[in-house]
mmCIF file with all atom_site columns, C-alpha atoms in Angstrom:
data_model
loop_
_atom_site.group_PDB
_atom_site.id
_atom_site.type_symbol
_atom_site.label_atom_id
_atom_site.label_alt_id
_atom_site.label_comp_id
_atom_site.label_asym_id
_atom_site.label_entity_id
_atom_site.label_seq_id
_atom_site.pdbx_PDB_ins_code
_atom_site.Cartn_x
_atom_site.Cartn_y
_atom_site.Cartn_z
_atom_site.occupancy
_atom_site.B_iso_or_equiv
_atom_site.pdbx_formal_charge
_atom_site.auth_seq_id
_atom_site.auth_comp_id
_atom_site.auth_asym_id
_atom_site.auth_atom_id
_atom_site.pdbx_PDB_model_num
ATOM 1   C CA . UNK A 1 1   ? -7.683  0.633   -7.841  1.00 0.00 ? 4   UNK A CA 1
ATOM 2   C CA . UNK A 1 2   ? -6.679  -0.359  -4.313  1.00 0.00 ? 5   UNK A CA 1
ATOM 3   C CA . UNK A 1 3   ? -4.775  -3.533  -3.500  1.00 0.00 ? 6   UNK A CA 1
ATOM 4   C CA . UNK A 1 4   ? -4.664  -5.451  -0.211  1.00 0.00 ? 7   UNK A CA 1
ATOM 5   C CA . UNK A 1 5   ? -2.752  -8.219  1.658   1.00 0.00 ? 8   UNK A CA 1
ATOM 6   C CA . UNK A 1 6   ? 0.910   -8.287  2.625   1.00 0.00 ? 9   UNK A CA 1
ATOM 7   C CA . UNK A 1 7   ? 3.464   -10.234 0.632   1.00 0.00 ? 10  UNK A CA 1
ATOM 8   C CA . UNK A 1 8   ? 1.313   -10.746 -2.443  1.00 0.00 ? 11  UNK A CA 1
ATOM 9   C CA . UNK A 1 9   ? 3.311   -8.668  -4.887  1.00 0.00 ? 12  UNK A CA 1
ATOM 10  C CA . UNK A 1 10  ? 1.161   -5.531  -4.732  1.00 0.00 ? 13  UNK A CA 1
ATOM 11  C CA . UNK A 1 11  ? 3.961   -3.175  -5.732  1.00 0.00 ? 14  UNK A CA 1
ATOM 12  C CA . UNK A 1 12  ? 5.111   -5.475  -8.512  1.00 0.00 ? 15  UNK A CA 1
ATOM 13  C CA . UNK A 1 13  ? 1.555   -5.773  -9.836  1.00 0.00 ? 16  UNK A CA 1
ATOM 14  C CA . UNK A 1 14  ? 1.077   -2.004  -9.667  1.00 0.00 ? 17  UNK A CA 1
ATOM 15  C CA . UNK A 1 15  ? 4.227   -1.312  -11.652 1.00 0.00 ? 18  UNK A CA 1
ATOM 16  C CA . UNK A 1 16  ? 3.281   -4.010  -14.166 1.00 0.00 ? 19  UNK A CA 1
ATOM 17  C CA . UNK A 1 17  ? -0.190  -2.506  -14.707 1.00 0.00 ? 20  UNK A CA 1
ATOM 18  C CA . UNK A 1 18  ? 1.460   0.808   -15.574 1.00 0.00 ? 21  UNK A CA 1
ATOM 19  C CA . UNK A 1 19  ? 4.036   -0.881  -17.837 1.00 0.00 ? 22  UNK A CA 1
ATOM 20  C CA . UNK A 1 20  ? 1.357   -2.668  -19.882 1.00 0.00 ? 23  UNK A CA 1
ATOM 21  C CA . UNK A 1 21  ? -0.902  0.390   -20.058 1.00 0.00 ? 24  UNK A CA 1
ATOM 22  C CA . UNK A 1 22  ? -3.803  -0.776  -17.878 1.00 0.00 ? 25  UNK A CA 1
ATOM 23  C CA . UNK A 1 23  ? -2.978  2.065   -15.506 1.00 0.00 ? 26  UNK A CA 1
ATOM 24  C CA . UNK A 1 24  ? -1.324  5.413   -16.062 1.00 0.00 ? 27  UNK A CA 1
ATOM 25  C CA . UNK A 1 25  ? -0.103  6.023   -12.510 1.00 0.00 ? 28  UNK A CA 1
ATOM 26  C CA . UNK A 1 26  ? 1.111   4.079   -9.476  1.00 0.00 ? 29  UNK A CA 1
ATOM 27  C CA . UNK A 1 27  ? 1.073   5.737   -6.074  1.00 0.00 ? 30  UNK A CA 1
ATOM 28  C CA . UNK A 1 28  ? 0.497   5.029   -2.404  1.00 0.00 ? 31  UNK A CA 1
ATOM 29  C CA . UNK A 1 29  ? -1.232  6.596   0.561   1.00 0.00 ? 32  UNK A CA 1
ATOM 30  C CA . UNK A 1 30  ? 1.966   6.298   2.582   1.00 0.00 ? 33  UNK A CA 1
ATOM 31  C CA . UNK A 1 31  ? 4.387   8.005   0.192   1.00 0.00 ? 34  UNK A CA 1
ATOM 32  C CA . UNK A 1 32  ? 4.202   11.426  1.911   1.00 0.00 ? 35  UNK A CA 1
ATOM 33  C CA . UNK A 1 33  ? 4.506   9.976   5.410   1.00 0.00 ? 36  UNK A CA 1
ATOM 34  C CA . UNK A 1 34  ? 7.399   7.718   4.407   1.00 0.00 ? 37  UNK A CA 1
ATOM 35  C CA . UNK A 1 35  ? 9.264   10.746  3.053   1.00 0.00 ? 38  UNK A CA 1
ATOM 36  C CA . UNK A 1 36  ? 8.603   12.764  6.221   1.00 0.00 ? 39  UNK A CA 1
ATOM 37  C CA . UNK A 1 37  ? 9.677   9.948   8.513   1.00 0.00 ? 40  UNK A CA 1
ATOM 38  C CA . UNK A 1 38  ? 12.772  9.208   6.436   1.00 0.00 ? 41  UNK A CA 1
ATOM 39  C CA . UNK A 1 39  ? 13.800  12.869  6.757   1.00 0.00 ? 42  UNK A CA 1
ATOM 40  C CA . UNK A 1 40  ? 13.422  12.573  10.555  1.00 0.00 ? 43  UNK A CA 1
ATOM 41  C CA . UNK A 1 41  ? 15.365  9.315   10.583  1.00 0.00 ? 44  UNK A CA 1
ATOM 42  C CA . UNK A 1 42  ? 18.221  10.945  8.652   1.00 0.00 ? 45  UNK A CA 1
ATOM 43  C CA . UNK A 1 43  ? 18.259  14.005  10.905  1.00 0.00 ? 46  UNK A CA 1
ATOM 44  C CA . UNK A 1 44  ? 18.754  11.878  14.038  1.00 0.00 ? 47  UNK A CA 1
ATOM 45  C CA . UNK A 1 45  ? 21.263  9.413   12.598  1.00 0.00 ? 48  UNK A CA 1
ATOM 46  C CA . UNK A 1 46  ? 24.757  10.055  11.343  1.00 0.00 ? 49  UNK A CA 1
ATOM 47  C CA . UNK A 1 47  ? 26.031  6.511   10.980  1.00 0.00 ? 50  UNK A CA 1
ATOM 48  C CA . UNK A 1 48  ? 24.895  3.393   9.174   1.00 0.00 ? 51  UNK A CA 1
ATOM 49  C CA . UNK A 1 49  ? 22.149  5.239   7.341   1.00 0.00 ? 52  UNK A CA 1
ATOM 50  C CA . UNK A 1 50  ? 19.752  3.231   5.248   1.00 0.00 ? 53  UNK A CA 1
ATOM 51  C CA . UNK A 1 51  ? 18.909  4.577   1.808   1.00 0.00 ? 54  UNK A CA 1
ATOM 52  C CA . UNK A 1 52  ? 15.333  5.750   1.269   1.00 0.00 ? 55  UNK A CA 1
ATOM 53  C CA . UNK A 1 53  ? 14.584  2.564   -0.711  1.00 0.00 ? 56  UNK A CA 1
ATOM 54  C CA . UNK A 1 54  ? 15.947  0.391   2.096   1.00 0.00 ? 57  UNK A CA 1
ATOM 55  C CA . UNK A 1 55  ? 14.042  2.365   4.738   1.00 0.00 ? 58  UNK A CA 1
ATOM 56  C CA . UNK A 1 56  ? 10.721  2.531   2.863   1.00 0.00 ? 59  UNK A CA 1
ATOM 57  C CA . UNK A 1 57  ? 10.726  -0.853  1.127   1.00 0.00 ? 60  UNK A CA 1
ATOM 58  C CA . UNK A 1 58  ? 13.597  -3.341  1.270   1.00 0.00 ? 61  UNK A CA 1
ATOM 59  C CA . UNK A 1 59  ? 14.253  -3.277  5.042   1.00 0.00 ? 62  UNK A CA 1
ATOM 60  C CA . UNK A 1 60  ? 11.020  -1.720  6.295   1.00 0.00 ? 63  UNK A CA 1
ATOM 61  C CA . UNK A 1 61  ? 10.255  -4.650  8.614   1.00 0.00 ? 64  UNK A CA 1
ATOM 62  C CA . UNK A 1 62  ? 13.730  -5.041  10.147  1.00 0.00 ? 65  UNK A CA 1
ATOM 63  C CA . UNK A 1 63  ? 14.354  -4.037  13.746  1.00 0.00 ? 66  UNK A CA 1
ATOM 64  C CA . UNK A 1 64  ? 16.804  -1.173  13.300  1.00 0.00 ? 67  UNK A CA 1
ATOM 65  C CA . UNK A 1 65  ? 15.985  1.021   16.278  1.00 0.00 ? 68  UNK A CA 1
ATOM 66  C CA . UNK A 1 66  ? 17.315  0.516   19.812  1.00 0.00 ? 69  UNK A CA 1
ATOM 67  C CA . UNK A 1 67  ? 13.927  -0.710  21.081  1.00 0.00 ? 70  UNK A CA 1
ATOM 68  C CA . UNK A 1 68  ? 13.472  -3.357  18.381  1.00 0.00 ? 71  UNK A CA 1
ATOM 69  C CA . UNK A 1 69  ? 11.131  -1.298  16.239  1.00 0.00 ? 72  UNK A CA 1
ATOM 70  C CA . UNK A 1 70  ? 11.267  -1.155  12.458  1.00 0.00 ? 73  UNK A CA 1
ATOM 71  C CA . UNK A 1 71  ? 10.966  1.652   9.899   1.00 0.00 ? 74  UNK A CA 1
ATOM 72  C CA . UNK A 1 72  ? 7.377   0.500   9.318   1.00 0.00 ? 75  UNK A CA 1
ATOM 73  C CA . UNK A 1 73  ? 6.656   0.968   13.039  1.00 0.00 ? 76  UNK A CA 1
ATOM 74  C CA . UNK A 1 74  ? 8.116   4.483   12.872  1.00 0.00 ? 77  UNK A CA 1
ATOM 75  C CA . UNK A 1 75  ? 5.962   5.326   9.828   1.00 0.00 ? 78  UNK A CA 1
ATOM 76  C CA . UNK A 1 76  ? 2.790   3.996   11.477  1.00 0.00 ? 79  UNK A CA 1
ATOM 77  C CA . UNK A 1 77  ? 3.384   5.810   14.762  1.00 0.00 ? 80  UNK A CA 1
ATOM 78  C CA . UNK A 1 78  ? 4.114   9.104   13.038  1.00 0.00 ? 81  UNK A CA 1
ATOM 79  C CA . UNK A 1 79  ? 1.125   8.620   10.738  1.00 0.00 ? 82  UNK A CA 1
ATOM 80  C CA . UNK A 1 80  ? -1.150  8.144   13.747  1.00 0.00 ? 83  UNK A CA 1
ATOM 81  C CA . UNK A 1 81  ? 0.146   11.369  15.277  1.00 0.00 ? 84  UNK A CA 1
ATOM 82  C CA . UNK A 1 82  ? -0.320  13.385  12.071  1.00 0.00 ? 85  UNK A CA 1
ATOM 83  C CA . UNK A 1 83  ? -3.896  12.096  11.743  1.00 0.00 ? 86  UNK A CA 1
ATOM 84  C CA . UNK A 1 84  ? -4.664  13.274  15.285  1.00 0.00 ? 87  UNK A CA 1
ATOM 85  C CA . UNK A 1 85  ? -3.589  16.808  14.399  1.00 0.00 ? 88  UNK A CA 1
ATOM 86  C CA . UNK A 1 86  ? -5.095  17.088  10.908  1.00 0.00 ? 89  UNK A CA 1
ATOM 87  C CA . UNK A 1 87  ? -7.708  14.492  10.005  1.00 0.00 ? 90  UNK A CA 1
ATOM 88  C CA . UNK A 1 88  ? -8.167  10.716  9.935   1.00 0.00 ? 91  UNK A CA 1
ATOM 89  C CA . UNK A 1 89  ? -8.401  11.199  6.149   1.00 0.00 ? 92  UNK A CA 1
ATOM 90  C CA . UNK A 1 90  ? -5.168  13.183  5.764   1.00 0.00 ? 93  UNK A CA 1
ATOM 91  C CA . UNK A 1 91  ? -3.472  10.495  3.634   1.00 0.00 ? 94  UNK A CA 1
ATOM 92  C CA . UNK A 1 92  ? -6.576  9.923   1.468   1.00 0.00 ? 95  UNK A CA 1
ATOM 93  C CA . UNK A 1 93  ? -7.002  13.675  0.982   1.00 0.00 ? 96  UNK A CA 1
ATOM 94  C CA . UNK A 1 94  ? -3.346  14.077  0.059   1.00 0.00 ? 97  UNK A CA 1
ATOM 95  C CA . UNK A 1 95  ? -3.417  11.138  -2.361  1.00 0.00 ? 98  UNK A CA 1
ATOM 96  C CA . UNK A 1 96  ? -6.654  12.374  -3.943  1.00 0.00 ? 99  UNK A CA 1
ATOM 97  C CA . UNK A 1 97  ? -5.115  15.796  -4.549  1.00 0.00 ? 100 UNK A CA 1
ATOM 98  C CA . UNK A 1 98  ? -2.382  14.180  -6.679  1.00 0.00 ? 101 UNK A CA 1
ATOM 99  C CA . UNK A 1 99  ? -4.610  11.858  -8.727  1.00 0.00 ? 102 UNK A CA 1
ATOM 100 C CA . UNK A 1 100 ? -4.919  12.859  -12.374 1.00 0.00 ? 103 UNK A CA 1
ATOM 101 C CA . UNK A 1 101 ? -8.658  12.850  -12.994 1.00 0.00 ? 104 UNK A CA 1
ATOM 102 C CA . UNK A 1 102 ? -9.671  10.584  -15.873 1.00 0.00 ? 105 UNK A CA 1
ATOM 103 C CA . UNK A 1 103 ? -6.653  8.308   -15.525 1.00 0.00 ? 106 UNK A CA 1
ATOM 104 C CA . UNK A 1 104 ? -6.367  4.847   -14.041 1.00 0.00 ? 107 UNK A CA 1
ATOM 105 C CA . UNK A 1 105 ? -4.300  5.031   -10.878 1.00 0.00 ? 108 UNK A CA 1
ATOM 106 C CA . UNK A 1 106 ? -3.134  2.060   -8.799  1.00 0.00 ? 109 UNK A CA 1
ATOM 107 C CA . UNK A 1 107 ? -2.703  2.615   -5.061  1.00 0.00 ? 110 UNK A CA 1
ATOM 108 C CA . UNK A 1 108 ? -0.805  -0.359  -3.681  1.00 0.00 ? 111 UNK A CA 1
ATOM 109 C CA . UNK A 1 109 ? -0.712  0.306   0.051   1.00 0.00 ? 112 UNK A CA 1
ATOM 110 C CA . UNK A 1 110 ? -4.388  0.371   1.001   1.00 0.00 ? 113 UNK A CA 1
ATOM 111 C CA . UNK A 1 111 ? -4.779  -0.714  4.625   1.00 0.00 ? 114 UNK A CA 1
ATOM 112 C CA . UNK A 1 112 ? -8.003  0.806   5.954   1.00 0.00 ? 115 UNK A CA 1
ATOM 113 C CA . UNK A 1 113 ? -11.589 1.118   4.726   1.00 0.00 ? 116 UNK A CA 1
ATOM 114 C CA . UNK A 1 114 ? -11.542 4.802   5.662   1.00 0.00 ? 117 UNK A CA 1
ATOM 115 C CA . UNK A 1 115 ? -9.117  5.356   2.758   1.00 0.00 ? 118 UNK A CA 1
ATOM 116 C CA . UNK A 1 116 ? -11.262 3.737   0.078   1.00 0.00 ? 119 UNK A CA 1
ATOM 117 C CA . UNK A 1 117 ? -14.458 5.176   1.560   1.00 0.00 ? 120 UNK A CA 1
ATOM 118 C CA . UNK A 1 118 ? -13.036 8.687   1.267   1.00 0.00 ? 121 UNK A CA 1
ATOM 119 C CA . UNK A 1 119 ? -12.057 8.150   -2.372  1.00 0.00 ? 122 UNK A CA 1
ATOM 120 C CA . UNK A 1 120 ? -15.373 6.471   -3.232  1.00 0.00 ? 123 UNK A CA 1
ATOM 121 C CA . UNK A 1 121 ? -17.162 9.588   -1.957  1.00 0.00 ? 124 UNK A CA 1
ATOM 122 C CA . UNK A 1 122 ? -15.359 11.746  -4.529  1.00 0.00 ? 125 UNK A CA 1
ATOM 123 C CA . UNK A 1 123 ? -17.670 12.149  -7.501  1.00 0.00 ? 126 UNK A CA 1
ATOM 124 C CA . UNK A 1 124 ? -14.980 12.608  -10.168 1.00 0.00 ? 127 UNK A CA 1
ATOM 125 C CA . UNK A 1 125 ? -13.208 9.254   -9.824  1.00 0.00 ? 128 UNK A CA 1
ATOM 126 C CA . UNK A 1 126 ? -14.112 5.555   -9.964  1.00 0.00 ? 129 UNK A CA 1
ATOM 127 C CA . UNK A 1 127 ? -12.662 3.337   -7.261  1.00 0.00 ? 130 UNK A CA 1
ATOM 128 C CA . UNK A 1 128 ? -12.094 -0.403  -7.676  1.00 0.00 ? 131 UNK A CA 1
ATOM 129 C CA . UNK A 1 129 ? -10.815 -2.462  -4.772  1.00 0.00 ? 132 UNK A CA 1
ATOM 130 C CA . UNK A 1 130 ? -8.902  -5.720  -5.234  1.00 0.00 ? 133 UNK A CA 1
ATOM 131 C CA . UNK A 1 131 ? -8.118  -8.216  -2.500  1.00 0.00 ? 134 UNK A CA 1
ATOM 132 C CA . UNK A 1 132 ? -5.042  -10.303 -3.260  1.00 0.00 ? 135 UNK A CA 1
ATOM 133 C CA . UNK A 1 133 ? -4.387  -13.546 -1.446  1.00 0.00 ? 136 UNK A CA 1
ATOM 134 C CA . UNK A 1 134 ? -1.849  -16.330 -1.874  1.00 0.00 ? 137 UNK A CA 1
ATOM 135 C CA . UNK A 1 135 ? -1.894  -20.060 -1.259  1.00 0.00 ? 138 UNK A CA 1
ATOM 136 C CA . UNK A 1 136 ? 0.040   -20.886 1.883   1.00 0.00 ? 139 UNK A CA 1
ATOM 137 C CA . UNK A 1 137 ? 2.928   -23.339 1.709   1.00 0.00 ? 140 UNK A CA 1
ATOM 138 C CA . UNK A 1 138 ? 5.738   -24.307 4.039   1.00 0.00 ? 141 UNK A CA 1
ATOM 139 C CA . UNK A 1 139 ? 7.987   -21.816 2.218   1.00 0.00 ? 142 UNK A CA 1
ATOM 140 C CA . UNK A 1 140 ? 5.515   -18.898 2.166   1.00 0.00 ? 143 UNK A CA 1
ATOM 141 C CA . UNK A 1 141 ? 7.097   -15.772 3.642   1.00 0.00 ? 144 UNK A CA 1
ATOM 142 C CA . UNK A 1 142 ? 5.947   -14.901 7.154   1.00 0.00 ? 145 UNK A CA 1
ATOM 143 C CA . UNK A 1 143 ? 4.111   -11.599 6.845   1.00 0.00 ? 146 UNK A CA 1
ATOM 144 C CA . UNK A 1 144 ? 3.151   -11.209 10.482  1.00 0.00 ? 147 UNK A CA 1
ATOM 145 C CA . UNK A 1 145 ? 2.878   -7.476  11.074  1.00 0.00 ? 148 UNK A CA 1
ATOM 146 C CA . UNK A 1 146 ? 5.253   -5.830  13.507  1.00 0.00 ? 149 UNK A CA 1
ATOM 147 C CA . UNK A 1 147 ? 3.918   -4.664  16.854  1.00 0.00 ? 150 UNK A CA 1
ATOM 148 C CA . UNK A 1 148 ? 3.816   -1.033  15.740  1.00 0.00 ? 151 UNK A CA 1
ATOM 149 C CA . UNK A 1 149 ? 1.949   -1.673  12.499  1.00 0.00 ? 152 UNK A CA 1
ATOM 150 C CA . UNK A 1 150 ? -0.439  -4.456  13.512  1.00 0.00 ? 153 UNK A CA 1
ATOM 151 C CA . UNK A 1 151 ? -3.403  -2.095  13.847  1.00 0.00 ? 154 UNK A CA 1
ATOM 152 C CA . UNK A 1 152 ? -3.037  -1.204  10.148  1.00 0.00 ? 155 UNK A CA 1
ATOM 153 C CA . UNK A 1 153 ? -3.112  -4.821  8.982   1.00 0.00 ? 156 UNK A CA 1
ATOM 154 C CA . UNK A 1 154 ? -6.050  -7.145  8.530   1.00 0.00 ? 157 UNK A CA 1
ATOM 155 C CA . UNK A 1 155 ? -8.696  -4.423  8.467   1.00 0.00 ? 158 UNK A CA 1
ATOM 156 C CA . UNK A 1 156 ? -9.706  -5.213  4.894   1.00 0.00 ? 159 UNK A CA 1
ATOM 157 C CA . UNK A 1 157 ? -11.605 -8.426  4.194   1.00 0.00 ? 160 UNK A CA 1
ATOM 158 C CA . UNK A 1 158 ? -12.305 -10.037 0.802   1.00 0.00 ? 161 UNK A CA 1
ATOM 159 C CA . UNK A 1 159 ? -15.985 -9.152  1.088   1.00 0.00 ? 162 UNK A CA 1
ATOM 160 C CA . UNK A 1 160 ? -15.041 -5.450  1.362   1.00 0.00 ? 163 UNK A CA 1
ATOM 161 C CA . UNK A 1 161 ? -13.590 -5.542  -2.150  1.00 0.00 ? 164 UNK A CA 1
ATOM 162 C CA . UNK A 1 162 ? -14.900 -5.395  -5.686  1.00 0.00 ? 165 UNK A CA 1
ATOM 163 C CA . UNK A 1 163 ? -12.521 -8.123  -6.873  1.00 0.00 ? 166 UNK A CA 1
ATOM 164 C CA . UNK A 1 164 ? -10.821 -11.059 -5.194  1.00 0.00 ? 167 UNK A CA 1
ATOM 165 C CA . UNK A 1 165 ? -7.875  -13.054 -6.526  1.00 0.00 ? 168 UNK A CA 1
ATOM 166 C CA . UNK A 1 166 ? -5.835  -15.859 -4.981  1.00 0.00 ? 169 UNK A CA 1
ATOM 167 C CA . UNK A 1 167 ? -2.354  -16.437 -6.331  1.00 0.00 ? 170 UNK A CA 1
ATOM 168 C CA . UNK A 1 168 ? -0.929  -19.910 -6.556  1.00 0.00 ? 171 UNK A CA 1
ATOM 169 C CA . UNK A 1 169 ? 2.075   -20.169 -4.257  1.00 0.00 ? 172 UNK A CA 1
ATOM 170 C CA . UNK A 1 170 ? 4.435   -19.855 -7.244  1.00 0.00 ? 173 UNK A CA 1
ATOM 171 C CA . UNK A 1 171 ? 2.478   -16.942 -8.822  1.00 0.00 ? 174 UNK A CA 1
ATOM 172 C CA . UNK A 1 172 ? 2.001   -19.043 -11.972 1.00 0.00 ? 175 UNK A CA 1
ATOM 173 C CA . UNK A 1 173 ? -1.540  -17.686 -12.392 1.00 0.00 ? 176 UNK A CA 1
ATOM 174 C CA . UNK A 1 174 ? -0.386  -14.058 -12.612 1.00 0.00 ? 177 UNK A CA 1
ATOM 175 C CA . UNK A 1 175 ? -1.764  -13.720 -16.159 1.00 0.00 ? 178 UNK A CA 1
ATOM 176 C CA . UNK A 1 176 ? -5.207  -14.751 -14.891 1.00 0.00 ? 179 UNK A CA 1
ATOM 177 C CA . UNK A 1 177 ? -5.069  -11.799 -12.507 1.00 0.00 ? 180 UNK A CA 1
ATOM 178 C CA . UNK A 1 178 ? -4.196  -9.455  -15.342 1.00 0.00 ? 181 UNK A CA 1
ATOM 179 C CA . UNK A 1 179 ? -7.159  -10.823 -17.311 1.00 0.00 ? 182 UNK A CA 1
ATOM 180 C CA . UNK A 1 180 ? -9.495  -10.360 -14.317 1.00 0.00 ? 183 UNK A CA 1
ATOM 181 C CA . UNK A 1 181 ? -8.416  -6.733  -13.991 1.00 0.00 ? 184 UNK A CA 1
ATOM 182 C CA . UNK A 1 182 ? -8.653  -6.139  -17.748 1.00 0.00 ? 185 UNK A CA 1
ATOM 183 C CA . UNK A 1 183 ? -12.174 -7.577  -17.871 1.00 0.00 ? 186 UNK A CA 1
ATOM 184 C CA . UNK A 1 184 ? -13.306 -5.463  -14.938 1.00 0.00 ? 187 UNK A CA 1
ATOM 185 C CA . UNK A 1 185 ? -11.833 -2.277  -16.374 1.00 0.00 ? 188 UNK A CA 1
ATOM 186 C CA . UNK A 1 186 ? -13.580 -3.016  -19.692 1.00 0.00 ? 189 UNK A CA 1
ATOM 187 C CA . UNK A 1 187 ? -16.956 -3.115  -17.912 1.00 0.00 ? 190 UNK A CA 1
ATOM 188 C CA . UNK A 1 188 ? -16.383 0.463   -16.761 1.00 0.00 ? 191 UNK A CA 1
ATOM 189 C CA . UNK A 1 189 ? -15.930 1.874   -20.273 1.00 0.00 ? 192 UNK A CA 1
#
């Protein structure tokens, strides 16, 4: 199952699906690249180091580099370079190699159709795509992508997905989302 849209609680939902047994695994296309880039970041910095969690999640959008770029920008730029040398599908291929066949796996950082298309072409797994949205309010977090990651954002549209769900601004309809996912998974059995 792939999830889309920034700031909609994708990681929280993924962990919750594992906790309640609707999924057995939670992973992401970007996990290998985040680890590689964090190792580079650490090797070039010897002061004020962010932890891996801060670098990869909590402070990923903060401008921490001299030129105003963020950890997310660093990850995206390095990812682009790796894809030029290996394959545009390098992250899909890597993720696929770690998926336990026959299990339900949630991938919470889906950004490009090329990723889901690659997985859908594998004959030994089922792929479900979910587009998450949220009602906008005056207090909704600004999720404008940074300049280095903008080309990874907005490439997935609701019509590209198997399921669509719109959160209320306070997430009070979270249980409806769980029911939608449960119902869809039941149709696959």
